[in-house]
Amino acid sequence: MKSLLRKIFLVDLIEGLWVTFRSQHPKNIVTEQYPAERPRIAERYRGAPRLNVHPETKETLCIACNLCALACPEHLIVVTSERNEQTRRKELTTFTYDISRCMFCGLCEDACPTDALELSQDFELAAFTREGAIWDRQMLEEGPVPTRYRY
Amino acid sequence: MPEATFLDANELVLNMGPQHPSTHGVLRVVLKLDGEKILGAECVIGYLHRGVEKIGENRTYQMFAPYVDRMDYVAAVSNALGYCLAVEKLLGVEAPPRAQAVRVILTELNRIASHLLWLGTHALDIGAITPLFYVMREREDILNIYEKYCGARLTTHAFRIGGLQYEVYEGMERDVKAFCKKFLPRVDEYEELLTENRIWKDRLINVGILNAEDCKAYGVTGPLLRAAGVKWDIRKAHPYSGYEKYDFEIPTRENGDTYDRYIVRIQEMRQSVRIIEQAVEGIPEGPIMAKVGKVIKPPVGEAYVSIEAPKGELGYFIVSDGSTQPYRLRVRPPSFVNLQALDKMSRGSLVADIVAIIGTIDIVLGEVDR
Ligand code: SF4
Ligand code: SF4
């Protein structure tokens, strides 16, 4: 009997609709208006790679040890170096990083002994060509410059 | 389904997918129909095959860890837990208690996230569009916790062999507690929308019945098995990662139909909240990483570890030949095994129900095809 009355008066449907109406209040809006509103990215976020330079001398922190390239499961990092005869140290010449194949797992970052390679909070990585996704040393040091739209 | 080649005059073969929105990915189902009635269903899989097992044989143990996240990408943390436990068993080490507690919190959050996505898409398939938006809202909170903890939202790579890479972030306990507190009323809200809803009940009750015997015969595990009345949960049967310390129940139902599976999953989310609340109360102090060398070289041998993933029993079988790479790595994915039962479940039902039945198995094609 009770269920019949519930059926006749569409109680179950009205209960459901009431949930929908409760969520109409503006304070319940959770949608983020990207790109007008920038998302808040967590500090540990693993995004675009960055090759850090020394804050004062602007010299690269990378010691060309190749550990990141060995740690990467996708083998997408290529480090080349040259021996400096005066200081008898290895010096970084080129550093290529193919972000189109990267899965942002963070293994390279963990392997780096000098904190030179870091996955930063930048997440806008689109490029117009496939070659654009292969980042060289300069790009890695400067970071991506995505277009920011104004509203 | 060899019968499909010999058709009676009134029979028809219909292709569903691989681009059909309600097959949850790239699944192709060949249906043999008599009018509206399904006489048989055959799954054609492999569209998302990436050879994960073969990749595993060509990577070192640490390097392979990010790949397992990409099998069941909805429950990446569970996949990672199973893999790490399997390698740890090979190595003969155990993660420290602190790492185990954090692992439990993250995997249970993942179970909720996976069930939420299932609930949203399943309801969407059946025609209830609203729950999808609500579940995404709650799932976002979980993904935010992941992002703050390990830096990625979906394919997290949160665990390492032997423990954890990242220490708990400042305020994680607060975030998790706040989520738990907020989440239970939200589950009530979903139930308000669906559980008593007449259309929902009419579409689900007595649809896609799979009884306990058939479940066992097909090797079906997870919520499908529990909805058929079998109290089987690996967290209780073979506790791992310290699950024996937590107090929770295994929700079961009797009929084994689609509606029961819905109830079981809803109850499981509530139980997960219970586990998380207990785990977050007492995260022990101490190290987060066991003594594992930089180069992982397990002794010659083999190990099988299975865990209770959101979708069922997820197993990893690893054979080591003493080198840094697995000699053979085999995954027992729950979705793949559960999908076998589709034919059995859909025979005799109507075409419109096949969408509900595919949804209720809760498959992720990344895991079916690997
Ligand atoms: S994040 Fe992972 S895949 Fe990407 S370069 Fe580093 S190690 Fe390789
Ligand atoms: S591991 Fe670090 S220091 Fe070594 S080559 Fe890579 S970026 Fe440079």
Short mmCIF file of C-alpha atoms in Angstrom, two decimals, chain A residues 22 28 32 42 80 84 100 107 124:
data_model
loop_
_atom_site.label_atom_id
_atom_site.label_comp_id
_atom_site.label_asym_id
_atom_site.label_seq_id
_atom_site.Cartn_x
_atom_site.Cartn_y
_atom_site.Cartn_z
CA ARG A 22 19.67 21.46 -3.50
CA ASN A 28 27.85 24.65 -4.61
CA GLU A 32 36.78 25.73 -12.63
CA ALA A 42 50.18 21.17 -6.05
CA THR A 80 76.03 14.63 -24.29
CA ASN A 84 87.06 20.21 -20.21
CA SER A 100 55.91 13.55 -26.30
CA LEU A 107 62.14 8.48 -12.00
CA GLU A 124 50.56 23.39 -20.74
#
